[in-house]
Short mmCIF file of C-alpha atoms in Angstrom, two decimals:
data_model
loop_
_atom_site.label_atom_id
_atom_site.label_comp_id
_atom_site.label_asym_id
_atom_site.label_seq_id
_atom_site.Cartn_x
_atom_site.Cartn_y
_atom_site.Cartn_z
CA UNK A 1 121.68 98.20 81.66
CA UNK A 2 117.89 98.04 81.70
CA UNK A 3 115.94 96.65 78.79
CA UNK A 4 113.68 99.08 76.94
CA UNK A 5 111.20 98.49 74.14
CA UNK A 6 110.65 101.13 71.47
CA UNK A 7 106.98 100.14 71.04
CA UNK A 8 106.12 101.14 74.61
CA UNK A 9 105.56 104.47 76.36
CA UNK A 10 107.02 105.16 79.81
CA UNK A 11 106.27 107.26 82.89
CA UNK A 12 108.71 109.02 85.22
CA UNK A 13 107.34 106.77 87.99
CA UNK A 14 108.79 103.76 86.08
CA UNK A 15 105.67 102.24 84.55
CA UNK A 16 105.35 101.18 80.94
CA UNK A 17 102.27 101.45 78.72
CA UNK A 18 101.52 99.30 75.68
CA UNK A 19 98.79 100.62 73.38
CA UNK A 20 96.54 97.68 72.48
CA UNK A 21 93.93 99.43 70.34
CA UNK A 22 90.18 99.77 71.04
CA UNK A 23 91.11 102.56 73.48
CA UNK A 24 92.88 100.06 75.78
CA UNK A 25 96.41 99.91 77.18
CA UNK A 26 98.39 97.29 79.12
CA UNK A 27 100.47 98.57 82.06
CA UNK A 28 103.37 97.19 84.10
CA UNK A 29 106.55 98.34 85.80
CA UNK A 30 109.76 98.78 83.86
CA UNK A 31 112.85 96.62 83.85
CA UNK A 32 114.68 99.50 85.54
CA UNK A 33 112.10 99.49 88.37
CA UNK A 34 112.17 95.75 88.95
CA UNK A 35 116.00 95.78 88.94
CA UNK A 36 115.98 98.57 91.53
CA UNK A 37 113.48 96.74 93.73
CA UNK A 38 115.15 93.34 93.72
CA UNK A 39 113.20 90.11 94.23
CA UNK A 40 109.48 90.90 94.21
CA UNK A 41 107.50 88.90 96.78
CA UNK A 42 104.03 90.50 96.72
CA UNK A 43 101.95 92.63 94.35
CA UNK A 44 98.79 94.59 95.05
CA UNK A 45 96.89 95.75 91.96
CA UNK A 46 93.39 97.14 91.37
CA UNK A 47 90.40 94.95 90.54
CA UNK A 48 88.37 94.80 87.34
CA UNK A 49 85.96 97.77 87.09
CA UNK A 50 88.09 99.93 89.43
CA UNK A 51 88.58 103.49 88.22
CA UNK A 52 92.20 104.65 88.03
CA UNK A 53 93.55 108.18 87.67
CA UNK A 54 96.73 109.32 85.95
CA UNK A 55 99.63 109.95 88.34
CA UNK A 56 97.77 108.44 91.32
CA UNK A 57 98.60 105.22 93.16
CA UNK A 58 96.95 102.10 91.73
CA UNK A 59 98.73 99.51 93.87
CA UNK A 60 102.06 98.49 95.30
CA UNK A 61 104.95 96.12 94.80
CA UNK A 62 106.75 94.58 97.75
CA UNK A 63 110.28 93.28 97.35
CA UNK A 64 112.88 91.95 99.73
CA UNK A 65 114.23 95.53 99.87
CA UNK A 66 111.16 97.76 100.08
CA UNK A 67 107.51 98.42 99.35
CA UNK A 68 106.94 100.78 96.42
CA UNK A 69 103.76 102.39 95.16
CA UNK A 70 102.74 101.74 91.57
CA UNK A 71 101.28 104.79 89.86
CA UNK A 72 98.84 104.65 86.98
CA UNK A 73 100.22 106.59 84.01
CA UNK A 74 96.71 107.08 82.51
CA UNK A 75 93.10 107.48 83.63
CA UNK A 76 90.29 105.04 82.96
CA UNK A 77 88.63 101.81 84.03
CA UNK A 78 90.48 98.55 84.74
CA UNK A 79 89.10 95.93 82.34
CA UNK A 80 91.60 93.12 82.98
CA UNK A 81 94.07 92.18 85.71
CA UNK A 82 96.98 89.75 85.70
CA UNK A 83 95.75 87.28 88.30
CA UNK A 84 98.92 85.19 87.88
CA UNK A 85 100.84 87.79 89.91
CA UNK A 86 98.96 86.85 93.07
CA UNK A 87 100.67 83.44 93.20
CA UNK A 88 103.76 84.31 91.16
CA UNK A 89 104.82 87.95 91.73
CA UNK A 90 108.33 87.01 90.57
CA UNK A 91 106.99 87.10 86.98
CA UNK A 92 107.63 90.85 87.18
CA UNK A 93 111.35 90.17 87.77
CA UNK A 94 111.47 87.48 85.08
CA UNK A 95 109.47 89.20 82.34
CA UNK A 96 108.57 92.81 83.21
CA UNK A 97 107.31 93.47 79.66
CA UNK A 98 105.69 90.06 79.16
CA UNK A 99 104.11 87.78 81.78
CA UNK A 100 104.77 90.45 84.45
CA UNK A 101 102.16 92.93 83.14
CA UNK A 102 99.72 94.22 85.76
CA UNK A 103 96.49 95.63 84.34
CA UNK A 104 94.65 96.55 81.14
CA UNK A 105 92.90 99.93 81.31
CA UNK A 106 90.21 101.35 79.04
CA UNK A 107 91.26 104.98 78.61
CA UNK A 108 88.97 107.82 79.62
CA UNK A 109 91.34 110.40 78.10
CA UNK A 110 93.55 109.03 75.29
CA UNK A 111 95.40 112.37 75.06
CA UNK A 112 97.18 111.43 78.33
CA UNK A 113 99.34 109.06 76.26
CA UNK A 114 100.97 112.12 74.68
CA UNK A 115 102.46 113.09 78.07
CA UNK A 116 104.37 109.82 78.43
CA UNK A 117 108.02 109.31 77.49
CA UNK A 118 109.47 107.48 74.51
CA UNK A 119 112.03 104.73 75.15
CA UNK A 120 114.84 107.21 74.38
CA UNK A 121 113.43 109.87 76.72
CA UNK A 122 112.94 107.31 79.49
CA UNK A 123 116.47 106.00 79.01
CA UNK A 124 117.87 109.53 79.40
CA UNK A 125 115.66 110.05 82.48
CA UNK A 126 116.87 106.87 84.19
CA UNK A 127 120.51 107.69 83.49
CA UNK A 128 120.01 110.93 85.45
CA UNK A 129 118.62 108.91 88.38
CA UNK A 130 121.50 106.42 88.57
#
């Protein structure tokens, strides 16, 4: 069973969002997603100052099984990236909600957070997909 955290919001594309305050959020892929992908060997994420748009591709994750797009659950400007993933993409497998985070985004439309799923809603959604 995949790990979920009640303090996070989730997208149907299997990203998680942690609200940091100051209109900023941290984003990564869920435990369910990394389990489905298998061993992650490469990550492509946006750069600082890149603009991202909700529900559009912001990068990709390559595993031994497949390459999958990563979608941004919110719109805004990337203000921080997890540079550690360049040399250690396996951090996503090891700690998807910790050291495996991808980007911090300054929100352009905070109301987009209201469209994301709670842990319980995401859990029900993933059970339908299994």
